[in-house]
Amino acid sequence: MSTVPKSRSQAGAAHVADSHDLIRVHGARENNLADVSIEIPKRRLTVFTGVSGSGKSSLVFDTIAAESQRLINETYSTFVQGFMPTLARPEVDVLDGLTTAIIIDQQRMGADPRSTVGTATDANAMLRILFSRLGKPHIGSPNAFSFNVASVKASGTITVDRGAGRTTRQTFTRTGGMCPRCEGRGSVSDIDLSQLYDDSKSIAEGAFTIPGWKSDSWWTVRTYAESGFLDPHKPIRKFTKKEMQDFLYREPTKVKVEGVNLTYEGLIPRVQRSFLAKDKESLQPHIRAFVDRAVTFATCPDCGGTRLSEAARSSKIKGVSIADACAMQISDLAQWVRGLAEPSVAPLLAALGHTLDSFVEIGLGYLSLDRPAGTLSGGEAQRTKMIRHLGSSLTDATYVFDEPTTGLHPHDIARMNDLLLRLRDKGNTVLVVEHEPDTIAIADHVVDLGPGAGTDGGTVCFEGTVEGLRASGTVTGRHLDDRVALKESVRKPTGTLEIRGASAHNLRGVDVDIPLGVLVAVTGVAGSGKSSLVHGSIPPGADVVSVDQTPIRGSRRSNPATYTGLLDPIRKAFAKANGVKPALFSPNSEGACPACNGAGVLYTDLGIMAGVATTCEECEGRRFDASVLEYQLGDRDISEVLAMPVSEAREFFGTGAARTPAAHTILGRLVDVGLGYLSLGQPLTTLSGGERQRLKLATHMGDKGGVWVLDEPTTGLHLADVTHLLGLLDRLVDAGRSVIVVEHHQAVMAHADWIIDLGPGAGHDGGRIVFEGTPADLVAARSTLTGEHLAAYVGR
């Protein structure tokens, strides 16, 4: 008798393994998700839509992708897990059918000055091996071409414990490619000493002008005053040559101050270590302003900004050094590599050529390998991360994308869509969070979340096909085919902002007059020179307020109230009404709950397991000491105010006993950018990318400046929110401001009063003005790629 199961013995019957063709999610409650249950088909392209803040990222990234990564981490030994980040299990009842998740998000790459496009991919590593094999003269191993490796020389004696043992003399050398002057950074810093101290005063009189260096500061000022190297009562300008050398440049030296062992260090190296070794964007605003004042950066005179030593620059292949290769546009470098016919390194050339061709294929051929990684936009960083996956042999993986069309011209979106379909056709599951109609249109399956944002969202409004979405009546379905019409009449400019001979990056001596008092859209394909023109070429003193795409940084203690400065007038209003100190009304200061230190939750570290967060029983998550909650303003305590949505708080602080004009003004700006649904105390870590972008815009709306420069403000915005943004831009212009928008969204182009189009291509194929005029003239001419796509958008 056969023991083969009947289901397997029948000819043509489906194998039981083929039945696992769904990712099942039941009871997802992460962030604002309201017990979401869905089934996602595998080996298909599924697009997640919905207004910004509706819960798309919470479902895709914080639930599905996070659980996949957590389960993979658990396959490693506990020893290895101890070195890995601990991931908590998402708030979900059932997650079935998961496969390995490969996350390609919009997180900016590290802004470390030694991180470049080449080091962030495998391209630099392969180039270094290539030059170590073929470069003439031969200077050493691949390390000799790395600007992250310093040259080292050492000699001494060692004792070998073998037999009777004997002492031998050894010499050790390592040839690195790092420029010794700039230490591989490509630039050198010059510190303005007048910004560090007032030389007419003594240290005892408080000569230091560095933020946070108070006259009684134990670890800084007192170390200098009581080190014994300096006279603390002598004005700094009267220091002897030796005292000034010790004051500014002395190497770290152990000293004893009042019986405590401390390290004395010269002022210049201490400032460099304390301020310049950190990412400037991570510094507090007043510290960042100090760095901007005190430090100027210039190209390293020794290496010319290449970061490489003289020896590394001297070794060449067919007259090209590794510095020259890294400075080439990647599309040109790919051609140069293909021209190297060397059988001894054929596999290396093939792999390097494939990587470089992937850059070109994904629309990043205009970059160079020496481009600092921190200068890439969110969209460029995301596409750079895609490079290693394009030729991957992996199948049945889950690729997760966060708005992959961000930063792409309509002309490039079709290319991105082809890449998504190729990944799917290899047998992978592709999950995409997206607002772009052209990408939604290629989906096999659509999941629409909403109906609103924040607490008004978190539910599945629609599941099915694109045609079903159009007929569904949801917010996304209604707006999917929205088209903004060209303006019948445009505003008249009140003046011009002249730019002459702009040559930043790939700009070719551009002369342009940007009209003022109107809405100007700067357009062109990615890499055509838009940001170089707007951010790098506007003359100083032009009274510019710039809102770029730099991400908001903040911990779980940061929230809209703290980020916008709203908490300050609220605390003062509570303090005035109750006759107490403002510090009592901050969960990060004197008013904090003593049990949880104002966090609202207690964190238990479980070693290699994910930590556990439990609501504080003392304050019940309110974050404040019970005595503080007895003080009220307008019949509300401070915890109730921080739990209010922005729109409700705006009314609360607008009238009655709680009337606070300063708070009401800030809240009005948050409503203007469409964030009326956010709670004042909602942690920044729970906000979506679009919400963070608009929160940043709201903080700048109080800035005084006649010219506003916005870098892709539609990033992360739903189709329904774009109309709201256009209304905001109109209000800015009508209030007398000039608004310049770097943008790819056709709705903004159609609504603009004037368009400046750059191109015709990217990199060295761009950098020129190819059109200036009204949107109607651009559509009529159809002389550029932007004109063709805008004409198709408006149906002309």
GROMACS .gro file of C-alpha atoms in nm, residues 103-385:
model
  283
  103ILE     CA    1   1.360   4.773   0.376
  104ILE     CA    2   1.448   5.057   0.140
  105ASP     CA    3   1.334   5.372   0.317
  106GLN     CA    4   1.399   5.744   0.284
  107GLN     CA    5   1.626   5.777   0.586
  108ARG     CA    6   1.911   6.008   0.498
  109MET     CA    7   2.252   5.847   0.485
  110GLY     CA    8   2.497   5.928   0.761
  111ALA     CA    9   2.636   6.278   0.740
  112ASP     CA   10   2.983   6.170   0.849
  113PRO     CA   11   3.229   6.372   0.640
  114ARG     CA   12   3.412   6.052   0.538
  115SER     CA   13   3.095   5.888   0.401
  116THR     CA   14   3.050   5.922   0.025
  117VAL     CA   15   2.836   5.765  -0.246
  118GLY     CA   16   3.129   5.535  -0.322
  119THR     CA   17   3.182   5.418   0.037
  120ALA     CA   18   2.807   5.373   0.091
  121THR     CA   19   2.801   5.123  -0.196
  122ASP     CA   20   3.059   4.866  -0.306
  123ALA     CA   21   3.196   5.088  -0.581
  124ASN     CA   22   3.483   5.245  -0.385
  125ALA     CA   23   3.600   4.909  -0.248
  126MET     CA   24   3.618   4.763  -0.599
  127LEU     CA   25   3.797   5.071  -0.735
  128ARG     CA   26   4.061   5.046  -0.461
  129ILE     CA   27   4.130   4.682  -0.549
  130LEU     CA   28   4.149   4.776  -0.918
  131PHE     CA   29   4.409   5.048  -0.858
  132SER     CA   30   4.611   4.829  -0.621
  133ARG     CA   31   4.642   4.575  -0.907
  134LEU     CA   32   4.681   4.797  -1.214
  135GLY     CA   33   4.794   5.136  -1.084
  136LYS     CA   34   5.137   5.261  -1.188
  137PRO     CA   35   5.347   5.316  -0.988
  138HIS     CA   36   5.237   5.041  -0.752
  139ILE     CA   37   5.209   5.191  -0.401
  140GLY     CA   38   5.054   4.912  -0.196
  141SER     CA   39   4.739   4.724  -0.104
  142PRO     CA   40   4.382   4.859  -0.144
  143ASN     CA   41   4.429   5.037   0.191
  144ALA     CA   42   4.678   5.266   0.018
  145PHE     CA   43   4.386   5.412  -0.182
  146SER     CA   44   4.143   5.453   0.110
  147PHE     CA   45   4.096   5.800   0.258
  148ASN     CA   46   3.968   5.632   0.576
  149VAL     CA   47   4.300   5.455   0.644
  150ALA     CA   48   4.596   5.651   0.780
  151SER     CA   49   4.957   5.554   0.715
  152VAL     CA   50   5.123   5.403   1.022
  153LYS     CA   51   5.488   5.342   1.106
  154ALA     CA   52   5.605   5.171   1.423
  155SER     CA   53   5.916   4.994   1.549
  156GLY     CA   54   6.025   4.834   1.872
  157THR     CA   55   6.120   4.511   2.041
  158ILE     CA   56   5.901   4.212   2.111
  159THR     CA   57   5.961   3.903   2.324
  160VAL     CA   58   5.861   3.572   2.171
  161ASP     CA   59   5.760   3.312   2.434
  162ARG     CA   60   5.898   3.010   2.253
  163GLY     CA   61   6.154   2.778   2.404
  164ALA     CA   62   6.394   2.990   2.604
  165GLY     CA   63   6.236   3.301   2.459
  166ARG     CA   64   6.424   3.580   2.293
  167THR     CA   65   6.380   3.946   2.219
  168THR     CA   66   6.365   4.055   1.857
  169ARG     CA   67   6.327   4.391   1.691
  170GLN     CA   68   6.026   4.439   1.468
  171THR     CA   69   5.917   4.716   1.236
  172PHE     CA   70   5.554   4.765   1.135
  173THR     CA   71   5.429   4.982   0.850
  174ARG     CA   72   5.087   5.029   0.696
  175THR     CA   73   5.035   5.246   0.391
  176GLY     CA   74   4.700   5.424   0.393
  177GLY     CA   75   4.548   5.668   0.149
  178MET     CA   76   4.432   5.930   0.400
  179CYS     CA   77   4.546   6.287   0.345
  180PRO     CA   78   4.736   6.372   0.666
  181ARG     CA   79   4.635   6.740   0.656
  182CYS     CA   80   4.253   6.701   0.652
  183GLU     CA   81   4.245   6.341   0.783
  184GLY     CA   82   4.030   6.223   0.494
  185ARG     CA   83   3.762   6.490   0.528
  186GLY     CA   84   3.850   6.692   0.218
  187SER     CA   85   3.818   7.021   0.403
  188VAL     CA   86   3.998   7.197   0.684
  189SER     CA   87   3.836   7.412   0.950
  190ASP     CA   88   3.954   7.754   1.058
  191ILE     CA   89   3.832   7.863   1.401
  192ASP     CA   90   3.769   8.232   1.473
  193LEU     CA   91   3.926   8.274   1.816
  194SER     CA   92   3.729   8.595   1.881
  195GLN     CA   93   3.414   8.381   1.892
  196LEU     CA   94   3.563   8.159   2.164
  197TYR     CA   95   3.673   8.417   2.416
  198ASP     CA   96   3.706   8.788   2.492
  199ASP     CA   97   4.083   8.843   2.515
  200SER     CA   98   4.041   9.166   2.716
  201LYS     CA   99   3.913   8.959   3.008
  202SER     CA  100   4.079   8.699   3.229
  203ILE     CA  101   3.945   8.346   3.269
  204ALA     CA  102   3.832   8.437   3.622
  205GLU     CA  103   3.635   8.730   3.478
  206GLY     CA  104   3.442   8.502   3.241
  207ALA     CA  105   3.638   8.543   2.919
  208PHE     CA  106   3.483   8.240   2.746
  209THR     CA  107   3.195   8.307   2.507
  210ILE     CA  108   3.132   7.943   2.414
  211PRO     CA  109   2.770   7.832   2.479
  212GLY     CA  110   2.740   7.644   2.809
  213TRP     CA  111   3.083   7.750   2.937
  214LYS     CA  112   2.983   7.941   3.249
  215SER     CA  113   3.240   8.099   3.478
  216ASP     CA  114   3.177   7.837   3.749
  217SER     CA  115   3.162   7.539   3.510
  218TRP     CA  116   3.353   7.256   3.681
  219TRP     CA  117   3.460   7.049   3.380
  220THR     CA  118   3.555   7.335   3.151
  221VAL     CA  119   3.634   7.679   3.289
  222ARG     CA  120   3.767   7.566   3.628
  223THR     CA  121   3.995   7.316   3.458
  224TYR     CA  122   4.164   7.603   3.273
  225ALA     CA  123   4.163   7.837   3.575
  226GLU     CA  124   4.310   7.590   3.822
  227SER     CA  125   4.531   7.376   3.596
  228GLY     CA  126   4.850   7.554   3.696
  229PHE     CA  127   4.945   7.620   3.332
  230LEU     CA  128   4.779   7.963   3.316
  231ASP     CA  129   4.729   8.271   3.530
  232PRO     CA  130   4.348   8.288   3.565
  233HIS     CA  131   4.357   8.653   3.669
  234LYS     CA  132   4.562   8.778   3.373
  235PRO     CA  133   4.377   8.906   3.060
  236ILE     CA  134   4.420   8.652   2.782
  237ARG     CA  135   4.578   8.910   2.549
  238LYS     CA  136   4.865   8.941   2.799
  239PHE     CA  137   4.948   8.569   2.807
  240THR     CA  138   5.309   8.482   2.732
  241LYS     CA  139   5.392   8.278   2.424
  242LYS     CA  140   5.415   7.960   2.634
  243GLU     CA  141   5.088   8.033   2.815
  244MET     CA  142   4.911   8.092   2.483
  245GLN     CA  143   5.052   7.765   2.345
  246ASP     CA  144   4.927   7.577   2.651
  247PHE     CA  145   4.596   7.760   2.642
  248LEU     CA  146   4.521   7.686   2.277
  249TYR     CA  147   4.707   7.371   2.174
  250ARG     CA  148   4.835   7.170   2.473
  251GLU     CA  149   4.795   6.793   2.438
  252PRO     CA  150   4.563   6.621   2.690
  253THR     CA  151   4.737   6.626   3.029
  254LYS     CA  152   4.623   6.490   3.365
  255VAL     CA  153   4.581   6.762   3.631
  256LYS     CA  154   4.438   6.767   3.983
  257VAL     CA  155   4.176   7.030   4.066
  258GLU     CA  156   4.069   7.041   4.432
  259GLY     CA  157   4.174   6.680   4.474
  260VAL     CA  158   3.987   6.558   4.164
  261ASN     CA  159   4.177   6.409   3.870
  262LEU     CA  160   4.079   6.588   3.547
  263THR     CA  161   4.218   6.612   3.195
  264TYR     CA  162   4.345   6.947   3.073
  265GLU     CA  163   4.333   6.999   2.696
  266GLY     CA  164   4.407   7.297   2.474
  267LEU     CA  165   4.106   7.504   2.373
  268ILE     CA  166   4.130   7.435   1.997
  269PRO     CA  167   4.138   7.051   2.017
  270ARG     CA  168   3.863   7.060   2.284
  271VAL     CA  169   3.634   7.270   2.064
  272GLN     CA  170   3.709   7.046   1.765
  273ARG     CA  171   3.625   6.734   1.966
  274SER     CA  172   3.318   6.879   2.135
  275PHE     CA  173   3.156   7.052   1.839
  276LEU     CA  174   3.320   6.975   1.505
  277ALA     CA  175   3.338   6.596   1.542
  278LYS     CA  176   2.957   6.576   1.555
  279ASP     CA  177   2.697   6.601   1.281
  280LYS     CA  178   2.604   6.970   1.278
  281GLU     CA  179   2.236   6.893   1.221
  282SER     CA  180   2.225   6.694   1.546
  283LEU     CA  181   2.337   6.994   1.754
  284GLN     CA  182   2.095   7.217   1.942
  285PRO     CA  183   1.999   7.534   1.749
  286HIS     CA  184   2.207   7.773   1.963
  287ILE     CA  185   2.510   7.542   1.942
  288ARG     CA  186   2.465   7.514   1.564
  289ALA     CA  187   2.451   7.893   1.538
  290PHE     CA  188   2.775   7.915   1.738
  291VAL     CA  189   2.949   7.668   1.505
  292ASP     CA  190   2.831   7.868   1.203
  293ARG     CA  191   2.976   8.184   1.356
  294ALA     CA  192   3.301   8.044   1.487
  295VAL     CA  193   3.408   7.796   1.220
  296THR     CA  194   3.475   7.834   0.850
  297PHE     CA  195   3.546   7.537   0.626
  298ALA     CA  196   3.776   7.551   0.324
  299THR     CA  197   3.896   7.293   0.072
  300CYS     CA  198   4.209   7.117   0.196
  301PRO     CA  199   4.507   7.281   0.019
  302ASP     CA  200   4.718   6.963   0.029
  303CYS     CA  201   4.477   6.719  -0.138
  304GLY     CA  202   4.252   6.964  -0.322
  305GLY     CA  203   3.943   6.818  -0.155
  306THR     CA  204   4.006   6.464  -0.284
  307ARG     CA  205   4.074   6.339   0.075
  308LEU     CA  206   4.363   6.128  -0.059
  309SER     CA  207   4.737   6.135   0.006
  310GLU     CA  208   4.986   6.243  -0.260
  311ALA     CA  209   5.097   5.883  -0.315
  312ALA     CA  210   4.739   5.765  -0.376
  313ARG     CA  211   4.688   6.044  -0.629
  314SER     CA  212   5.016   5.962  -0.808
  315SER     CA  213   4.922   5.602  -0.899
  316LYS     CA  214   4.729   5.598  -1.226
  317ILE     CA  215   4.564   5.367  -1.478
  318LYS     CA  216   4.585   5.503  -1.833
  319GLY     CA  217   4.650   5.851  -1.695
  320VAL     CA  218   4.355   5.844  -1.451
  321SER     CA  219   4.407   5.842  -1.074
  322ILE     CA  220   4.155   5.706  -0.826
  323ALA     CA  221   4.075   6.067  -0.729
  324ASP     CA  222   4.000   6.146  -1.095
  325ALA     CA  223   3.782   5.834  -1.123
  326CYS     CA  224   3.579   5.920  -0.814
  327ALA     CA  225   3.526   6.276  -0.937
  328MET     CA  226   3.387   6.158  -1.273
  329GLN     CA  227   3.016   6.153  -1.336
  330ILE     CA  228   2.917   5.789  -1.278
  331SER     CA  229   2.785   5.747  -1.633
  332ASP     CA  230   3.128   5.856  -1.765
  333LEU     CA  231   3.309   5.634  -1.514
  334ALA     CA  232   3.108   5.334  -1.635
  335GLN     CA  233   3.232   5.397  -1.991
  336TRP     CA  234   3.593   5.431  -1.870
  337VAL     CA  235   3.570   5.099  -1.683
  338ARG     CA  236   3.430   4.926  -1.992
  339GLY     CA  237   3.735   5.049  -2.185
  340LEU     CA  238   3.977   4.862  -1.955
  341ALA     CA  239   4.054   4.527  -2.121
  342GLU     CA  240   4.261   4.350  -1.856
  343PRO     CA  241   4.204   3.971  -1.838
  344SER     CA  242   4.380   3.949  -1.500
  345VAL     CA  243   4.102   4.151  -1.332
  346ALA     CA  244   3.811   4.062  -1.564
  347PRO     CA  245   3.571   3.946  -1.285
  348LEU     CA  246   3.639   4.265  -1.088
  349LEU     CA  247   3.578   4.486  -1.394
  350ALA     CA  248   3.252   4.302  -1.465
  351ALA     CA  249   3.125   4.348  -1.108
  352LEU     CA  250   3.229   4.714  -1.096
  353GLY     CA  251   3.073   4.780  -1.437
  354HIS     CA  252   2.746   4.620  -1.325
  355THR     CA  253   2.733   4.836  -1.012
  356LEU     CA  254   2.800   5.156  -1.207
  357ASP     CA  255   2.544   5.062  -1.473
  358SER     CA  256   2.290   5.012  -1.194
  359PHE     CA  257   2.344   5.375  -1.090
  360VAL     CA  258   2.268   5.486  -1.445
  361GLU     CA  259   1.970   5.254  -1.475
  362ILE     CA  260   1.813   5.387  -1.157
  363GLY     CA  261   1.855   5.748  -1.267
  364LEU     CA  262   2.161   5.841  -1.058
  365GLY     CA  263   2.418   5.845  -1.336
  366TYR     CA  264   2.470   6.217  -1.276
  367LEU     CA  265   2.624   6.160  -0.931
  368SER     CA  266   2.995   6.108  -0.866
  369LEU     CA  267   3.143   5.856  -0.622
  370ASP     CA  268   3.307   6.133  -0.416
  371ARG     CA  269   2.972   6.304  -0.351
  372PRO     CA  270   2.928   6.327   0.032
  373ALA     CA  271   2.649   6.089   0.136
  374GLY     CA  272   2.500   6.348   0.369
  375THR     CA  273   2.423   6.581   0.077
  376LEU     CA  274   2.193   6.332  -0.098
  377SER     CA  275   1.822   6.406  -0.088
  378GLY     CA  276   1.583   6.152   0.066
  379GLY     CA  277   1.491   6.021  -0.280
  380GLU     CA  278   1.854   5.997  -0.392
  381ALA     CA  279   1.949   5.814  -0.071
  382GLN     CA  280   1.664   5.567  -0.121
  383ARG     CA  281   1.764   5.492  -0.480
  384THR     CA  282   2.129   5.454  -0.377
  385LYS     CA  283   2.019   5.185  -0.129
   0.00000   0.00000   0.00000
